[in-house]
GROMACS .gro file of C-alpha atoms in nm:
model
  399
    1UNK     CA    1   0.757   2.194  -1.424
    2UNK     CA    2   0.640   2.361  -1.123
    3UNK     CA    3   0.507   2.756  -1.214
    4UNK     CA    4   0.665   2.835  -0.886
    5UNK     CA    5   1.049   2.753  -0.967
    6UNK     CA    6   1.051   3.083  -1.135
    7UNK     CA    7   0.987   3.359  -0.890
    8UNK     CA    8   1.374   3.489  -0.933
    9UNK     CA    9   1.304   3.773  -1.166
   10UNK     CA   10   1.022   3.925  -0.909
   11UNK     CA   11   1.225   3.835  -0.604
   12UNK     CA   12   1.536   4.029  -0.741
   13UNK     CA   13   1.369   4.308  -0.826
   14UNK     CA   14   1.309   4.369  -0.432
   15UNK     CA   15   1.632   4.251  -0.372
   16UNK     CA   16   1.768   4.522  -0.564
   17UNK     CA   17   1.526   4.798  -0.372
   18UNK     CA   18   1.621   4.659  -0.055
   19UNK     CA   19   1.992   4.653  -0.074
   20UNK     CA   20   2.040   5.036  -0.151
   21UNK     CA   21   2.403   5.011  -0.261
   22UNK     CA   22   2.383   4.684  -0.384
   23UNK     CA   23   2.708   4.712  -0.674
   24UNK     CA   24   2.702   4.582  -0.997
   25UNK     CA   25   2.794   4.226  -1.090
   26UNK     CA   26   3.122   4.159  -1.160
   27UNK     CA   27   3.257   3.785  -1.279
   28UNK     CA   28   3.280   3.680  -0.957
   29UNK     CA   29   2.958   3.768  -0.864
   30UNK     CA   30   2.783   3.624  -1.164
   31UNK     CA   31   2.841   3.266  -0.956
   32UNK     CA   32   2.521   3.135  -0.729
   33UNK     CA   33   2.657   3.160  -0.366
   34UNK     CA   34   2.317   3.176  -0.167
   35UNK     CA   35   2.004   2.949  -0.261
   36UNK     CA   36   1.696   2.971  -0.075
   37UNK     CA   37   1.472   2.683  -0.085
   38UNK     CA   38   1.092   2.593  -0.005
   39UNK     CA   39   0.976   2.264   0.036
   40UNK     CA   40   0.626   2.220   0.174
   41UNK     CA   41   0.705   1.886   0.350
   42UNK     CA   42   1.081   1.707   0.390
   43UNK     CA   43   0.969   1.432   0.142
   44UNK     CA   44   0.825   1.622  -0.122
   45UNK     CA   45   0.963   1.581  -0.443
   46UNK     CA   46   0.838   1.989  -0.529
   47UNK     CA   47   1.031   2.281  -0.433
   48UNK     CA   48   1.079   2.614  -0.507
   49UNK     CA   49   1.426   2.778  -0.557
   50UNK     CA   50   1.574   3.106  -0.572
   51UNK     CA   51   1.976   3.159  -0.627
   52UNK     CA   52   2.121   3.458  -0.531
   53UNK     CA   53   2.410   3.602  -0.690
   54UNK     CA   54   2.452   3.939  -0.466
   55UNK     CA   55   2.813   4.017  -0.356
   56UNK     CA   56   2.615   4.197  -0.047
   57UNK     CA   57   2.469   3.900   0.035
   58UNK     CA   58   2.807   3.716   0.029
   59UNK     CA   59   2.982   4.031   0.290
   60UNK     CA   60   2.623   3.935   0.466
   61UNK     CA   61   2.707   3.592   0.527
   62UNK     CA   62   3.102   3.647   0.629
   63UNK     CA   63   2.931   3.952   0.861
   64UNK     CA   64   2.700   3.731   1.027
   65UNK     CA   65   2.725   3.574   1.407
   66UNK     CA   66   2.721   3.188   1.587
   67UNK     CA   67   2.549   3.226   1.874
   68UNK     CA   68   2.459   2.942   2.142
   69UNK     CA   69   2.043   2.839   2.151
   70UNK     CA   70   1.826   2.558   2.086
   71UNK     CA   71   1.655   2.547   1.753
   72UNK     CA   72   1.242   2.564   1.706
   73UNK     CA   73   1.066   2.250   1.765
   74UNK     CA   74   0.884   2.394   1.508
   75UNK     CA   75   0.903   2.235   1.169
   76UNK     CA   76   1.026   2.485   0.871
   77UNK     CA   77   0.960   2.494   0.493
   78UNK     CA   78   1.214   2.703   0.419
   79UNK     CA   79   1.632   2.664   0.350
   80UNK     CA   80   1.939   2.846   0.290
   81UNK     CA   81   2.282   2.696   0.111
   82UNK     CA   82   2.534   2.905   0.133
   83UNK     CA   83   2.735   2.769  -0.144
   84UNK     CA   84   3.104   2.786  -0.051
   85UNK     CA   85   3.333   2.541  -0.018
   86UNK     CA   86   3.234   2.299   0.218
   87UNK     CA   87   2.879   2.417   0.180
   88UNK     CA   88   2.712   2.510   0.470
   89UNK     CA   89   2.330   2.423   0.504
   90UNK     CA   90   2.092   2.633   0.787
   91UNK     CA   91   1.710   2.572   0.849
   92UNK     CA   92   1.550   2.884   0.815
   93UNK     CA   93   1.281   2.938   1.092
   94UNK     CA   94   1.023   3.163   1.147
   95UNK     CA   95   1.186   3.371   1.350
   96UNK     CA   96   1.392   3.492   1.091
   97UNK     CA   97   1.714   3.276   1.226
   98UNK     CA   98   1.932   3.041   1.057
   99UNK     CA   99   2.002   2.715   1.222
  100UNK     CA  100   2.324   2.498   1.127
  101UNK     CA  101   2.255   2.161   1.181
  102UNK     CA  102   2.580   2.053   1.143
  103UNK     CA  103   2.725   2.277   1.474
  104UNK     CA  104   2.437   2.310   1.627
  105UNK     CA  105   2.401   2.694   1.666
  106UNK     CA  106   2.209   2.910   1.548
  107UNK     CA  107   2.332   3.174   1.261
  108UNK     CA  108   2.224   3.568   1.312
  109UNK     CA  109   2.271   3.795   0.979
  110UNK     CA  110   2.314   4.141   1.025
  111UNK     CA  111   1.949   4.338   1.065
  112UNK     CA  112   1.964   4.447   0.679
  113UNK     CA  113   2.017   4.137   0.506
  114UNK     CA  114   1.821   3.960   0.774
  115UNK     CA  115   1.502   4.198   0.653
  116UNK     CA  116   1.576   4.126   0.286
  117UNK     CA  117   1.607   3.724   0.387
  118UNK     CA  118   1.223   3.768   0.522
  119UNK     CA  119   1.151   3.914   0.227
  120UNK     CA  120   1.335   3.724  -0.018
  121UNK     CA  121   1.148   3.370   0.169
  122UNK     CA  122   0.828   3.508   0.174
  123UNK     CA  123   0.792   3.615  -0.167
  124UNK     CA  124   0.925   3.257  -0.286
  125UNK     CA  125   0.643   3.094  -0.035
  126UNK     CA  126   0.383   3.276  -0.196
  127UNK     CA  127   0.475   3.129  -0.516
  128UNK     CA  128   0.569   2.819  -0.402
  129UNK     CA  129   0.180   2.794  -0.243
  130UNK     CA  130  -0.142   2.711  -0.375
  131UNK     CA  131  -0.412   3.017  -0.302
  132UNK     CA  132  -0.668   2.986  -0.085
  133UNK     CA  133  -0.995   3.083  -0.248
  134UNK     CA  134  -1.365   3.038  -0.059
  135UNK     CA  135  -1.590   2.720  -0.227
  136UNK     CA  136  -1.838   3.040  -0.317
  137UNK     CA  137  -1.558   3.151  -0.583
  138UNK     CA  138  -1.383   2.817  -0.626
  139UNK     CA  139  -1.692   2.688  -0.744
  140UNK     CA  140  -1.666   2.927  -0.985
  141UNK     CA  141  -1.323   2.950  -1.107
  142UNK     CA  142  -1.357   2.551  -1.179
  143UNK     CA  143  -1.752   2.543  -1.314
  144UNK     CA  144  -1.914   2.153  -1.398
  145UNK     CA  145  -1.801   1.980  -1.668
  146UNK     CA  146  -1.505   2.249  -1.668
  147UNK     CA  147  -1.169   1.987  -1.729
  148UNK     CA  148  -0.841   2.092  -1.480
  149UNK     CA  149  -0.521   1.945  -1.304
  150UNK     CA  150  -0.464   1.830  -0.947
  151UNK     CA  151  -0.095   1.841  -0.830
  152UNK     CA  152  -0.003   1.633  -0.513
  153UNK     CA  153   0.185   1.810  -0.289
  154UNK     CA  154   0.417   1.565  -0.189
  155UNK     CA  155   0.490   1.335  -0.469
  156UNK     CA  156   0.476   1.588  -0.712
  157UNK     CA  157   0.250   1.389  -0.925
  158UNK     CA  158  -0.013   1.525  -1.137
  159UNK     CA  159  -0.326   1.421  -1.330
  160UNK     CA  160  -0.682   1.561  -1.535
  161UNK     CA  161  -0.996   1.584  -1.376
  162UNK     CA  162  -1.359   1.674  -1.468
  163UNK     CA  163  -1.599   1.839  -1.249
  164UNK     CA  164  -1.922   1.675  -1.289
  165UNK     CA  165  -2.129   1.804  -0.992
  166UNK     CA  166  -2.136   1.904  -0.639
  167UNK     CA  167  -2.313   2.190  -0.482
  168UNK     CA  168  -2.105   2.197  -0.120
  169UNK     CA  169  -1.742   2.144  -0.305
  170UNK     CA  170  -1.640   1.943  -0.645
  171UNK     CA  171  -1.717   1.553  -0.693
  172UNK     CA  172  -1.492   1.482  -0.961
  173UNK     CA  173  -1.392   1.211  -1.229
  174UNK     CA  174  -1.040   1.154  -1.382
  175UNK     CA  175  -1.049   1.179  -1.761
  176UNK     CA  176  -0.847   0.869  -1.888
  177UNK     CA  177  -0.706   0.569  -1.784
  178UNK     CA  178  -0.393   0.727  -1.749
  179UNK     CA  179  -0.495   1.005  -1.519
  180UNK     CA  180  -0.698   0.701  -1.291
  181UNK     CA  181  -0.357   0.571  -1.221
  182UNK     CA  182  -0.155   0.845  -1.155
  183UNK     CA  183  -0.420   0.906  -0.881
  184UNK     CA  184  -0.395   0.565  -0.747
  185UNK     CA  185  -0.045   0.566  -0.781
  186UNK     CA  186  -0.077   0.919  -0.523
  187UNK     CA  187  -0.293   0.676  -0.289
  188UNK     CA  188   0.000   0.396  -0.292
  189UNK     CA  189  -0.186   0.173  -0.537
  190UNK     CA  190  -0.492   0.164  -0.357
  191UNK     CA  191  -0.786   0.328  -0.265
  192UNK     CA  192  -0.871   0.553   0.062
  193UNK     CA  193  -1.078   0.828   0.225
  194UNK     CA  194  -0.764   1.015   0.376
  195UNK     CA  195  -0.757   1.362   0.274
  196UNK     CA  196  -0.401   1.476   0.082
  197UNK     CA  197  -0.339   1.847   0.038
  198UNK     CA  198  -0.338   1.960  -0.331
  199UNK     CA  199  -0.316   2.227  -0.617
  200UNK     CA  200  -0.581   2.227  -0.861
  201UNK     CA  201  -0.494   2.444  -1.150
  202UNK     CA  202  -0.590   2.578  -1.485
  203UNK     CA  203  -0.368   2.804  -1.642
  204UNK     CA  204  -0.217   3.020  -1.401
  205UNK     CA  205  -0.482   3.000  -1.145
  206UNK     CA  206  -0.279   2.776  -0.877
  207UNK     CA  207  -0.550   2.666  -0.600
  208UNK     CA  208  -0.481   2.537  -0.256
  209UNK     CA  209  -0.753   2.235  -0.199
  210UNK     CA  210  -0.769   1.895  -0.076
  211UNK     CA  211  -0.878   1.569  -0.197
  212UNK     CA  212  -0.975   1.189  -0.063
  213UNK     CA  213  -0.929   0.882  -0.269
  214UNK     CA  214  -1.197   0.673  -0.279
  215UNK     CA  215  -1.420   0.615  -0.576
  216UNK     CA  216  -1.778   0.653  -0.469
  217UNK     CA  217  -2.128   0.746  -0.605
  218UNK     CA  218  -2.248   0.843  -0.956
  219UNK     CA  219  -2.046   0.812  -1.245
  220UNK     CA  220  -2.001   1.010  -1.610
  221UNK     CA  221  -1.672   0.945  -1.785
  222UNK     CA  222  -1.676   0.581  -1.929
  223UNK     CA  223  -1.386   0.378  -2.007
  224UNK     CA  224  -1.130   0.568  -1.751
  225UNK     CA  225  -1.084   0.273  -1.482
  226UNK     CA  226  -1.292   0.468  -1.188
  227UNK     CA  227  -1.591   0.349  -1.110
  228UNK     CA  228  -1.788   0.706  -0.958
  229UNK     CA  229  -1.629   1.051  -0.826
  230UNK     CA  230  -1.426   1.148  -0.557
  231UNK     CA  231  -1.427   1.508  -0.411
  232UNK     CA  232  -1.214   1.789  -0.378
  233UNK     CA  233  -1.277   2.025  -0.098
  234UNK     CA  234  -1.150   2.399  -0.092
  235UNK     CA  235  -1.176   2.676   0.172
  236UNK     CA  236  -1.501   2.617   0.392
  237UNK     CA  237  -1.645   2.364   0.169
  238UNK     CA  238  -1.884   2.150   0.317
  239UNK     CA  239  -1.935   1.772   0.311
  240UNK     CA  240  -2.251   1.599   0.166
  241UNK     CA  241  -2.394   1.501   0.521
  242UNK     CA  242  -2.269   1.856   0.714
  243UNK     CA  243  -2.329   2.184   0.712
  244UNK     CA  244  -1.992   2.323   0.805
  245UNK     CA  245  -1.667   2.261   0.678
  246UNK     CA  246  -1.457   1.942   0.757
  247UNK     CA  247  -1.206   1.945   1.006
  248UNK     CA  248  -0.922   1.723   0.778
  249UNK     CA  249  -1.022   1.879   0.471
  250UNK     CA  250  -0.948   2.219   0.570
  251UNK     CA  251  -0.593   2.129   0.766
  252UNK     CA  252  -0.516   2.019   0.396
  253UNK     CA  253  -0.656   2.330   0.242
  254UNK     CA  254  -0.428   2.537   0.437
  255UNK     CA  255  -0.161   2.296   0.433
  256UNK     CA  256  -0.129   2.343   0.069
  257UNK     CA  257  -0.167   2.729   0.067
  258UNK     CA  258   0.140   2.729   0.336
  259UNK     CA  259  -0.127   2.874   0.586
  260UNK     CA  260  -0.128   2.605   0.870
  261UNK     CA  261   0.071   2.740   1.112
  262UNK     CA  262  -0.194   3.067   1.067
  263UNK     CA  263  -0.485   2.844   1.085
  264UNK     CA  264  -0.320   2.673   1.431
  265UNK     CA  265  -0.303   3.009   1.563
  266UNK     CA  266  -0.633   3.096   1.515
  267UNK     CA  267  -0.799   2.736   1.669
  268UNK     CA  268  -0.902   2.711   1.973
  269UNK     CA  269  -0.864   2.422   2.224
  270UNK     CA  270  -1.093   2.163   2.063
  271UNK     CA  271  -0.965   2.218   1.744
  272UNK     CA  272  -0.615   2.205   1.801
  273UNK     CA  273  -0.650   1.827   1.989
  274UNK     CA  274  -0.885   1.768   1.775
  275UNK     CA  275  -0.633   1.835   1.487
  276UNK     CA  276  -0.382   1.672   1.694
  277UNK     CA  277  -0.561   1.338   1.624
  278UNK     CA  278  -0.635   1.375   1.243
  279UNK     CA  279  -0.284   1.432   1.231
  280UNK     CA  280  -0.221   1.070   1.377
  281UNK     CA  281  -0.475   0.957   1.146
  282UNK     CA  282  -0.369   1.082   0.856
  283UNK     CA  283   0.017   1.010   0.983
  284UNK     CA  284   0.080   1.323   0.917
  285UNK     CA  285   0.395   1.430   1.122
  286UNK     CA  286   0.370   1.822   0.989
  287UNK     CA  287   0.029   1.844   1.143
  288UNK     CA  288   0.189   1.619   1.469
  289UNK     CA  289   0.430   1.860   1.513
  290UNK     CA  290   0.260   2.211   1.467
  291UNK     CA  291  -0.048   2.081   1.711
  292UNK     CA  292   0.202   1.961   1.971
  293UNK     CA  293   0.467   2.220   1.984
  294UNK     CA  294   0.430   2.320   2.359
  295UNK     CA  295   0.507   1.969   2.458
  296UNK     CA  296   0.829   1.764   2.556
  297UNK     CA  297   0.955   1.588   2.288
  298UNK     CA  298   1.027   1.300   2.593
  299UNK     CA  299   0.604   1.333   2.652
  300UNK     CA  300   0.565   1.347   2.257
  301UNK     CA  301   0.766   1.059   2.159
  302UNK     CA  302   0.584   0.845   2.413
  303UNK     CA  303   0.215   0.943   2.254
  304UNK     CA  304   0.362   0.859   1.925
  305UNK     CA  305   0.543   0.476   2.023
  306UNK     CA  306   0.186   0.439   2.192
  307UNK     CA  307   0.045   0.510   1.844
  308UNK     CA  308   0.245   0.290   1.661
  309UNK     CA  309   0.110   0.081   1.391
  310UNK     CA  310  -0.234   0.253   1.408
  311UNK     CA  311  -0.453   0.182   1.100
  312UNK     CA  312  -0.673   0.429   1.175
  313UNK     CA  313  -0.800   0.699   1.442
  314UNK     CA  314  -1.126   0.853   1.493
  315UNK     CA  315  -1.310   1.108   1.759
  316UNK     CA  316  -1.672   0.996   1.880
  317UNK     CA  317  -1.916   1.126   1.683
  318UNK     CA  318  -2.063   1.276   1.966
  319UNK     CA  319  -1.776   1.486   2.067
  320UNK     CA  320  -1.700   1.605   1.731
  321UNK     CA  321  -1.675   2.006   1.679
  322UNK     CA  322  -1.725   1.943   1.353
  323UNK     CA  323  -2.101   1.996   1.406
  324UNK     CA  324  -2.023   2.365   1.480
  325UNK     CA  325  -1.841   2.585   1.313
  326UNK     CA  326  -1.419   2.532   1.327
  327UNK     CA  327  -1.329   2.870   1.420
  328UNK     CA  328  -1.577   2.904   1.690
  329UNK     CA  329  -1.376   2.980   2.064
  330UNK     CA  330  -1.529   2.694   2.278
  331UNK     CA  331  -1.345   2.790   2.601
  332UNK     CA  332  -1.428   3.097   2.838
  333UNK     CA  333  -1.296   3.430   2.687
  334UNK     CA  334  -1.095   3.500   2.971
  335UNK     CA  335  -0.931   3.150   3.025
  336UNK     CA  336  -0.601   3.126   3.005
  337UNK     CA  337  -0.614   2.749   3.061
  338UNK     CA  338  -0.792   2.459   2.878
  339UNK     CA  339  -0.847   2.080   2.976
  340UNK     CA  340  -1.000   1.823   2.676
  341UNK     CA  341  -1.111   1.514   2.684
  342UNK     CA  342  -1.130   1.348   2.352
  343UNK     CA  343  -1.268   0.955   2.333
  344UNK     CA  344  -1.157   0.810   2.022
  345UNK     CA  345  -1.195   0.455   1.833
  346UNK     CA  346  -0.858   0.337   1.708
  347UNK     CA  347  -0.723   0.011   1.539
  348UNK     CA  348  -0.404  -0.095   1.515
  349UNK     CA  349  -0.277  -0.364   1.265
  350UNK     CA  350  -0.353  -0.701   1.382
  351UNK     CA  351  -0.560  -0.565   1.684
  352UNK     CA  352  -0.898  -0.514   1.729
  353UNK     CA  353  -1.072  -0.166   1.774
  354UNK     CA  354  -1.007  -0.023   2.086
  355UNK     CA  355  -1.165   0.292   2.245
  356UNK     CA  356  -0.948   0.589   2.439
  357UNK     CA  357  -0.907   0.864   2.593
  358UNK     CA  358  -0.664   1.152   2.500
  359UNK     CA  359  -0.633   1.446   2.799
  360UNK     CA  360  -0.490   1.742   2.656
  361UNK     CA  361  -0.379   2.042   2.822
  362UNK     CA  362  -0.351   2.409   2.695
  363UNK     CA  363  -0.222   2.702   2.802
  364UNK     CA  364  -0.168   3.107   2.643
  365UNK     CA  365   0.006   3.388   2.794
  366UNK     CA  366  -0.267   3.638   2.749
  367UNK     CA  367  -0.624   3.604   2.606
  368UNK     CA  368  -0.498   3.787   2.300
  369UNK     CA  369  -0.217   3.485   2.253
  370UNK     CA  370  -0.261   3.203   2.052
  371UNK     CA  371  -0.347   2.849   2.220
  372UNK     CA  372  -0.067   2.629   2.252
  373UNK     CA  373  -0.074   2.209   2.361
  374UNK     CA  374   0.124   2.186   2.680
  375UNK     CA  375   0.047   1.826   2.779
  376UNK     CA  376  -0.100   1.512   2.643
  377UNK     CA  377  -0.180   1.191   2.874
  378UNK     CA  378  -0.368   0.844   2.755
  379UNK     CA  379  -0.524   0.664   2.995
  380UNK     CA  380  -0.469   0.326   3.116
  381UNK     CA  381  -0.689   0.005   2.928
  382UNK     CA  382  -0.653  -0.299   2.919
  383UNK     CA  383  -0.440  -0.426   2.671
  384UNK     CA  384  -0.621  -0.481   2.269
  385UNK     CA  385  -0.636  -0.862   2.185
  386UNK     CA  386  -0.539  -0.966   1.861
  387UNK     CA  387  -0.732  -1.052   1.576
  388UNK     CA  388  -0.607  -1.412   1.680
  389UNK     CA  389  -0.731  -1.414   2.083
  390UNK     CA  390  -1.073  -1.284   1.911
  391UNK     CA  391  -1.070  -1.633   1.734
  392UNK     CA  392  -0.979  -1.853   2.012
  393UNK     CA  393  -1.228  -1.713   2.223
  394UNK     CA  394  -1.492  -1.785   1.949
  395UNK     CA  395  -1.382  -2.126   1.951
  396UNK     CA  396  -1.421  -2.190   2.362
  397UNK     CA  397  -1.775  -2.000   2.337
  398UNK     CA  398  -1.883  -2.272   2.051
  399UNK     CA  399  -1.784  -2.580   2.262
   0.00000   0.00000   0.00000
């Protein structure tokens, strides 16, 4: 079972140092009437939970205020049940409001047990989280030959591993048969070189890292139904044919230490479309949504029906930032207003490979404010043929 379903004793402690009169429990009190959930993704089989039994978070709740709003865009990790009868279910978002879906309003608690809710959620997200550790110490903490566990973050599944080599991040072998499967079975029964945020662990030492899926290169453990290694990338790692970090590996990295929104903040311009477009790639709606919050969902929606079926997305080699470092500010210092133009090569099923262009738009409010996507625009090409009109055209030139 997840190590992080049991930060309650830590989290109560504060709870008792932040409520100052909190009374003691009585019978009635003894019942769960507040649970506060993390879940990294909606479809993730993991969370984290915390039940709160505190009559002064009860008076809280029958204290607290409707008031009329729209909710973030934003997408959320954390949830509150307040278990009563009907229960009533809020998003919690980063602004430290509750959001009922089911009126439509958002929820405001008074300003003391709205302080201990902050710190109640963010305790229970720093459990729930991998930590992010630099490749210089990771490399460390999990030396060759050294045997360890990789959690998926979404499916919950988990399987052995042994580092064999790699001097830029970990290539890696599962140990059995067994673990091989599990890992396919993480990878929908098949093989691929998408990225998927993960925990690698030993003991108590919970990692946030990332890992692709295809079985490549040299091999070491016989008889385990993987023919090679795959890698496993942690913070600022480095591919085999690069000398800085890679731009999917490390949206997973901080994906799985609960640090992407942090990481958005940071990018600049290039990154964030940039990001935008590993997120189609890797049909990733959490990194969809974070990219593209500035934008109407109307303008959003239309990218994404555009982008339906794709098999696959990917920048020109020649525009990719990649080649420099990922946190380095390509847009004037004092601009407070960014235009990129990415070409990309996609495929779609049934289609042939196509090449685009993506026009982004940013904008900030000061140059100490974070970036934030304002606009996106695809321009006009002809329509793909299909695999099919590819064939028939063959056929014409032959006669």
């Amino acid at each position: 079972m997840h190590r992080r379903f049991f930060a309650a004793t830590l989290i109560v402690f504060i709870a008792s140092l932040l409520f100052a009169h909190h009374s003691l429990a009585t019978k009635d009190s003894l019942k769960t009437v507040v649970s506060i959930i993390v879940k990294s993704v909606p479809d993730s089989v993991i969370e984290s939970r915390l039940d709160l039994t505190s009559s002064d978070m009860v008076q809280a709740f029958k204290k607290g205020r409707y008031e009329e709003g729209a909710s973030s865009a934003a997408p959320t990790d954390t949830f509150i049940i307040l278990r009563t009868t009907p229960e009533k279910h809020f998003r919690y978002e980063a602004s430290g409001t509750l959001w009922d879906e089911e009126l439509g309003k958002r929820f405001v608690l008074p300003a003391k047990a709205a302080e201990a809710m902050r710190s109640y959620a963010a305790v229970l997200r720093g459990r729930h989280y991998g930590k992010l550790i630099a490749w210089n110490n990771a490399q460390h903490v999990f030396p060759r030959k050294s045997i360890f566990s990789i959690t998926d973050m979404v499916t919950g599944l988990t399987f052995r591993v042994q580092r064999r080599a790699g001097s830029a991040h970990a290539d890696v072998q599962p140990i059995t048969k067994k673990d091989t499967a599990i890992m396919k079975q993480i990878y929908s029964d098949g093989w691929s070189w998408k990225r998927k945020a993960v925990w690698v662990h030993s003991g108590n030492e919970w990692v946030a890292a990332s890992m692709n899926g295809m079985p490549h290169g040299g091999d070491g453990i016989p008889d385990n139904d993987f023919s090679g290694h795959f890698c496993v990338h942690f913070l600022d790692s480095t591919t085999h044919r690069s000398d800085h970090p890679d731009l999917a590996h490390q949206l997973m990295i901080h994906k799985s230490a609960g640090e992407l929104r942090s990481y958005m903040a940071a990018a600049s311009p290039r990154i964030l479309a940039e990001s935008f477009i590993e997120g189609l790639d890797h049909q990733d709606m959490h990194i969809i949504d974070l990219t593209s919050e500035g934008v109407s969902r109307e303008t959003r929606d239309l990218v994404l029906q555009e982008m339906k079926d794709l098999s696959s997305i990917q920048v020109h080699k020649e525009q990719q930032s990649r080649k420099k470092a990922l946190t380095k500010n390509d847009t004037a210092p004092e601009a407070l207003n960014a235009d990129i133009r990415l070409m990309v090569t996609l495929q779609k099923k049934g289609l042939q490979k196509q090449n685009r262009a993506f026009l982004f738009t940013f904008r900030r409010e000061t140059i100490q404010s974070p970036w934030q996507m304002s606009d996106i625009k695809l321009d006009d090409l002809k329509k793909p043929k299909t695999k099919a009109d590819e064939k028939v055209k063959s056929k014409k030139r032959a006669r």
